[in-house]
XYZ file of C-alpha atoms in Angstrom:
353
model
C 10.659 13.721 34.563
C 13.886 12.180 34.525
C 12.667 8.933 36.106
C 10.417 9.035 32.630
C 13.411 9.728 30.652
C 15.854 6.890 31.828
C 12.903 4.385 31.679
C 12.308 5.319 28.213
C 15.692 6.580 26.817
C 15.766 5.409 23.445
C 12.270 7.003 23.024
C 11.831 9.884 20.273
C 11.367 12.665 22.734
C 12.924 11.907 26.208
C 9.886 13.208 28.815
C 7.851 13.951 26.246
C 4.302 14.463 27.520
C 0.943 14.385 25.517
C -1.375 16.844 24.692
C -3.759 15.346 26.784
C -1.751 15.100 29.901
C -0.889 18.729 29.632
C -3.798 20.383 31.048
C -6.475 19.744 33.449
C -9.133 19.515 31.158
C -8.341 17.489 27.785
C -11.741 17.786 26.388
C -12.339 21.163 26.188
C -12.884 22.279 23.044
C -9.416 24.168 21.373
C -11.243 25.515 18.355
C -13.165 28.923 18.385
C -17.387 28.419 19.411
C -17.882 29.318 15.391
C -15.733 26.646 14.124
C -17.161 23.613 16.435
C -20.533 24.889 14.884
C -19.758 24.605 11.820
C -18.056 21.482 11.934
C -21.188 20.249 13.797
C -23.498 21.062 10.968
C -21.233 19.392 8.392
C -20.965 15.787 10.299
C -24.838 16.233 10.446
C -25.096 16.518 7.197
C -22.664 13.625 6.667
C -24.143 11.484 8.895
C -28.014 11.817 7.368
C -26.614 11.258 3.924
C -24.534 8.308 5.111
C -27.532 6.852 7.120
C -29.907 7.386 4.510
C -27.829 5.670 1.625
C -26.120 2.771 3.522
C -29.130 2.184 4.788
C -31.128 1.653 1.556
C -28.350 -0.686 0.669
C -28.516 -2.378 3.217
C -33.021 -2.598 2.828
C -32.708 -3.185 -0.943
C -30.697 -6.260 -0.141
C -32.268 -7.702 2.509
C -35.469 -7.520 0.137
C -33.260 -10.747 -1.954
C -30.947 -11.576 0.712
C -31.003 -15.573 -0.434
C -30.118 -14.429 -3.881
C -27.209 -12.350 -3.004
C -23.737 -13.333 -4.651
C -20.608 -13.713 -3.415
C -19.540 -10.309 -4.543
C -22.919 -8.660 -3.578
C -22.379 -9.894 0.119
C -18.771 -7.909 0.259
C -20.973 -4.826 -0.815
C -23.102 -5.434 1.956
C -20.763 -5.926 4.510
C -19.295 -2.701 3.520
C -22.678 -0.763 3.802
C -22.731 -2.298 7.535
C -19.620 -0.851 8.344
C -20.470 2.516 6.582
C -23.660 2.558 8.692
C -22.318 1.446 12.024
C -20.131 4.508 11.700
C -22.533 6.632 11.288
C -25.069 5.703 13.903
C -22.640 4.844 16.722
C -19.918 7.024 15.848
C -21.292 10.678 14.394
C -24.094 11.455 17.557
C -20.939 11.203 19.888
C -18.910 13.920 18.152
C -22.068 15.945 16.703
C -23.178 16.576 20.104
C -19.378 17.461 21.456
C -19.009 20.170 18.781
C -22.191 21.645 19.395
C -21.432 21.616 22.841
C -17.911 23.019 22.285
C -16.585 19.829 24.567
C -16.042 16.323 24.024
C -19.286 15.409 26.532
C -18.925 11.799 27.478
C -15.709 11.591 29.501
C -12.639 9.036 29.416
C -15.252 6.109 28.947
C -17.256 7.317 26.150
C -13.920 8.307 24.564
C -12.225 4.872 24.338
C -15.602 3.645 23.066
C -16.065 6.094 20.462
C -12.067 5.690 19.289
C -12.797 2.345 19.458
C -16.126 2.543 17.515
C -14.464 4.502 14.961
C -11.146 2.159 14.315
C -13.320 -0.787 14.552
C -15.610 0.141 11.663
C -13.246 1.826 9.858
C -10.636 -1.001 9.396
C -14.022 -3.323 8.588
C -14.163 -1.058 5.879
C -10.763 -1.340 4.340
C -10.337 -4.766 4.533
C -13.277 -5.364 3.459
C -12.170 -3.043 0.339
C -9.127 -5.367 0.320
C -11.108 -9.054 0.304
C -13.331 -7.465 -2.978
C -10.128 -6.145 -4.894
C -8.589 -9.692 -4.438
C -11.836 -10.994 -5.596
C -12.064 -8.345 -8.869
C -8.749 -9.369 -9.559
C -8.693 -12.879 -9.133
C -12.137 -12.958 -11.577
C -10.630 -10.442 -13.959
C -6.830 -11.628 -13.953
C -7.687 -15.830 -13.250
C -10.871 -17.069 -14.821
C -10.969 -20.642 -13.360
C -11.491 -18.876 -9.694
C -15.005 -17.866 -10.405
C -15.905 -21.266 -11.337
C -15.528 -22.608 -7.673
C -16.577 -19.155 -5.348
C -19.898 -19.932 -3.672
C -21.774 -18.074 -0.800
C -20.259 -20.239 1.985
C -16.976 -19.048 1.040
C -17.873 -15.364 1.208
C -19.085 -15.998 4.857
C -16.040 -17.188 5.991
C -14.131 -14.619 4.171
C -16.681 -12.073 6.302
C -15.992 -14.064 9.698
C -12.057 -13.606 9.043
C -12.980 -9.548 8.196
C -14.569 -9.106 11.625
C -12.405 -10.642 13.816
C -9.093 -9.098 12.284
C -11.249 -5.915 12.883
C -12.205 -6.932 16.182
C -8.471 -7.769 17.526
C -7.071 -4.986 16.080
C -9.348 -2.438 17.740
C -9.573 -4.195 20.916
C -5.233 -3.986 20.860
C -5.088 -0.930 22.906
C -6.892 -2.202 25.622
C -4.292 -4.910 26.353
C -2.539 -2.871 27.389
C -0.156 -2.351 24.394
C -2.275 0.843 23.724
C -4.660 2.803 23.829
C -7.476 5.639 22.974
C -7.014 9.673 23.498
C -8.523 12.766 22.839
C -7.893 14.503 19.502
C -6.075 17.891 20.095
C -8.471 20.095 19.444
C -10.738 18.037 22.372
C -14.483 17.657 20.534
C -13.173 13.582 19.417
C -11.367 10.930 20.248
C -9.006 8.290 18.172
C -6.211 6.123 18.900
C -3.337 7.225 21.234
C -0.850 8.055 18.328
C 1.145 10.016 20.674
C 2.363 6.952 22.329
C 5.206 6.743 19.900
C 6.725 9.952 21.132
C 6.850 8.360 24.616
C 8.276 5.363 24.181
C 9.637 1.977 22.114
C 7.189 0.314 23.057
C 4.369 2.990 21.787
C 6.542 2.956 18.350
C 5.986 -0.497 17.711
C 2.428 -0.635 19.265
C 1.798 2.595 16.300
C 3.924 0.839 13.312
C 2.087 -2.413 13.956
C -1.224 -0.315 13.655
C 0.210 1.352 10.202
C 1.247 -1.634 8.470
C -1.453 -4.010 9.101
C -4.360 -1.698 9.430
C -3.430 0.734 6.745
C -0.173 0.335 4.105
C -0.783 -3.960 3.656
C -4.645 -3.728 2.641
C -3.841 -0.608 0.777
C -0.671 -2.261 -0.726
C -2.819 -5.287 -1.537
C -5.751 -3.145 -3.148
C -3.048 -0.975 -5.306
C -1.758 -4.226 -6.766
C -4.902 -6.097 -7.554
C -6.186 -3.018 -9.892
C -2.952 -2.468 -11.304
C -3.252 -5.898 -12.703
C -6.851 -5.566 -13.495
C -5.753 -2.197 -15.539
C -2.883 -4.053 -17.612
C -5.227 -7.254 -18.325
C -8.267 -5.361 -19.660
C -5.482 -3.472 -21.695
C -4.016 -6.930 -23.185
C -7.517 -8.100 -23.429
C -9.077 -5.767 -25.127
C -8.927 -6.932 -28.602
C -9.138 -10.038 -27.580
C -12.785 -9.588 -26.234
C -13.957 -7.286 -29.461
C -13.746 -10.786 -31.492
C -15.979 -12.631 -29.086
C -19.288 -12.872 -29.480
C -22.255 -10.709 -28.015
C -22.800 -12.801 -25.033
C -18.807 -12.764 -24.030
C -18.909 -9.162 -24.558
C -22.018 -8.154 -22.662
C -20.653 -10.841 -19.924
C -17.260 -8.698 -19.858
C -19.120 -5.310 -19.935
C -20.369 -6.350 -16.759
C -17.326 -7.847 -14.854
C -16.003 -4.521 -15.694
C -19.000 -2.337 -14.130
C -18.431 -4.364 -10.882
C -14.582 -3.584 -10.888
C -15.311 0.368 -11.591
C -17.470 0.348 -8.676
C -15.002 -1.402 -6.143
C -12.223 0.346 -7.701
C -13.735 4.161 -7.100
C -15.155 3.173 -3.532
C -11.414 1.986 -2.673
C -9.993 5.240 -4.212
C -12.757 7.229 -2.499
C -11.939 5.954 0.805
C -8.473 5.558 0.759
C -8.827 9.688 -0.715
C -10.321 10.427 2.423
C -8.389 8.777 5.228
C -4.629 9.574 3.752
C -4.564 12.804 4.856
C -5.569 11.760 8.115
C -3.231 8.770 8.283
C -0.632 11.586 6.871
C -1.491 13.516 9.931
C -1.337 11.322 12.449
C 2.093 9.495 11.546
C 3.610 12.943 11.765
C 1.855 13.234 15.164
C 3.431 10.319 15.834
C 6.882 10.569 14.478
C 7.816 14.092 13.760
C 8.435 17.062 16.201
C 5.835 17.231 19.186
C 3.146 19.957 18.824
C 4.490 20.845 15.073
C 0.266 19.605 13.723
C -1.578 23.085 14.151
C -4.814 22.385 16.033
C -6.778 24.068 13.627
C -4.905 22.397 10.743
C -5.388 18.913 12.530
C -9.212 19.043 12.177
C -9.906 19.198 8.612
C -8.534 15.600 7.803
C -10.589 14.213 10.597
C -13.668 15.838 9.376
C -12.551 14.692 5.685
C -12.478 10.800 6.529
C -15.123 11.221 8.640
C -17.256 11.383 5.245
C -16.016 8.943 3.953
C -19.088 6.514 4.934
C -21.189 9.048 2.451
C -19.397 7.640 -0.654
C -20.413 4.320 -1.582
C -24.159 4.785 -1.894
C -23.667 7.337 -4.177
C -21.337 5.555 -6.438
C -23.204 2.814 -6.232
C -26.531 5.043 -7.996
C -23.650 7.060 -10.291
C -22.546 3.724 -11.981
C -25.792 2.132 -11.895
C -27.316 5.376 -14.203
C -24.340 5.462 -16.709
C -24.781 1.553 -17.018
C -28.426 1.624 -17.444
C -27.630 4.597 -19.977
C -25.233 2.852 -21.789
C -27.350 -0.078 -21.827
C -30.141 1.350 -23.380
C -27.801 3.460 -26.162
C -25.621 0.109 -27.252
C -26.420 -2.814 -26.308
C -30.146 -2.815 -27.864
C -28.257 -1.392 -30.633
C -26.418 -4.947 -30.970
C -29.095 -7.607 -30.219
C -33.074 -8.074 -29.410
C -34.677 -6.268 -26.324
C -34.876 -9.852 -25.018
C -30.921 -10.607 -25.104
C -30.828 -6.701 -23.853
C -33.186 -7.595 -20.692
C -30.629 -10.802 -19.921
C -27.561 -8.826 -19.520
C -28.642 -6.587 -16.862
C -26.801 -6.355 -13.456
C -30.168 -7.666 -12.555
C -30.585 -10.822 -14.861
C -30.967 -13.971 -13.531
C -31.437 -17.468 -14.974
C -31.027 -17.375 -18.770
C -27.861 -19.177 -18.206
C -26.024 -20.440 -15.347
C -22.653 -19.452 -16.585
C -23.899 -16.444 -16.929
C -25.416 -15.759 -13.886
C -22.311 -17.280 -12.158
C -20.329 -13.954 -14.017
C -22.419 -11.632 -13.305
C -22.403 -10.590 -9.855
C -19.682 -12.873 -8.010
């Protein structure tokens, strides 16, 4: 122990020694028989919904998958990443809490915390690519006039591989993949940064690139979304019907990406909360049974996006129906739609990049 201490002496906590080195067997289960069941049942029921909405996304656009835009493509990509969670990730830690032990050793562990971090940072930066977009379409007009399809595949190649080398980090060597304390589920090896420099820095690199930039880039973009619609406004309710109806629907798209960002970013803070302290406060201080409940929490958060998706699709269609027939013919009515297509090319550029 004090061989570990003087290689590692400006380390947090001199000798300090993971959960998961502790005892024999890390996997075993920490929580009570009732709670793993319970906890069980819920990821089931998370991971059906999740399947089940993600993938009739994912079917509904493949149906018109050479008429997807720019921005629809971003949706998609999300809805992959949603769904990969759920089918490779959920089984894995259904089974373990059924079975009151994580069930698929070291191996299946670094592949299901790898899995997990994989998909998950998909997710926010692909989050972070469609705020820039809302706000660069909102807050710069001229930008929608070049965006074609071409340039949201490239902007998907750059989302996967930033995914892919961040996930694939730990097994440089830099880092790595551990049980969660309470056994049933694995994640990265946040404990590193109580053992040494070099785990600090391997753990801060995670947090700012994987976490507080996107988020920091997502909070900005919608912050200046919020203050131009507020300046704009006025401007807008002298435009004609066709400006209007085209600015109704820029601003259904934004509501959408901006309450799947908040939803998602709702449901992994507390676990990012959680896991910096296990990282950076006083070893051990995370109740077991405390730690749980934000893993569970942003493990849902693949179950989201469908459902906004249908939420704001219902209130539009609603609010279609109540004022915009109100304003102009069934015909002008029937081009507006999220749906439209060719009445106009500038229009159908606006609506769904």
């Amino acid at each position: 122990m004090s061989g570990m201490a003087s290689d590692h002496n400006n380390s947090s906590q001199e000798g300090y020694i993971p959960h998961y080195l502790q005892k024999e067997d890390p996997f075993a289960s920490k929580l009570s028989r009732e709670a793993d069941i319970i906890a069980g049942f819920y990821l089931t029921i998370i991971g059906i919904l999740s399947t089940l909405g993600n993938g009739y996304v994912i079917f509904m656009s493949s149906k018109r998958k050479k008429k997807l835009r720019p921005a629809e493509i971003m949706t998609v990509n999300l809805a992959v990443c949603d769904l990969g969670i759920s089918v490779v990730g959920k089984p894995f830690s259904i089974i373990s809490f059924f079975s009151h032990r994580w069930m698929f050793g070291w191996i299946g562990c670094r592949w299901y915390g790898w899995a997990g971090f994989f998909f998950g940072c998909g997710s926010l930066i692909t989050m972070t690519a469609v705020s820039l977009d809302r706000y660069l379409k909102i807050c710069h007009l001229s930008y929608g006039t070049w965006l074609k399809r071409h340039h949201a595949f490239i902007c998907l190649a750059i989302i996967w591989a930033y995914a892919t080398f961040w996930a694939t980090v730990p097994f440089a060597g830099v880092g790595s993949y551990a049980p969660e304390p309470f056994g049933t589920s694995c994640t990265l090896d946040w404990w590193l940064a109580q053992a040494s420099v070099a785990g600090q820095a391997f753990v801060l690199s995670i947090l700012f690139f994987c976490l507080l930039f996107p988020t920091a880039v997502i909070v900005f973009s919608y912050v200046k979304i919020i203050l131009k619609v507020k300046s704009s406004t006025k401007e807008v309710a002298h435009y004609d019907t066709r400006i209007q109806n085209s600015h109704i629907l820029e601003m259904k798209l934004t509501k959408v990406a901006m309450l799947i960002c908040a939803g998602f970013l709702l449901a992994w803070i507390p676990y990012a909360v959680v896991s910096v302290w296990s990282a950076f406060g006083r070893p051990d201080s995370v109740p077991i049974q405390f730690s749980v409940v934000p893993t569970l929490l942003a493990k849902s958060a693949a179950m989201y996006n469908p459902i906004i998706y249908q939420v704001i699709d219902c209130k539009f269609a609603c609010c279609r129906s109540g004022g915009l027939k109100a304003k102009s013919s069934s015909r002008k009515s029937r081009t507006y739609t999220i749906s439209a297509h060719r009445d106009s090319t500038a229009m159908d550029e606006t609506q769904l990049e």
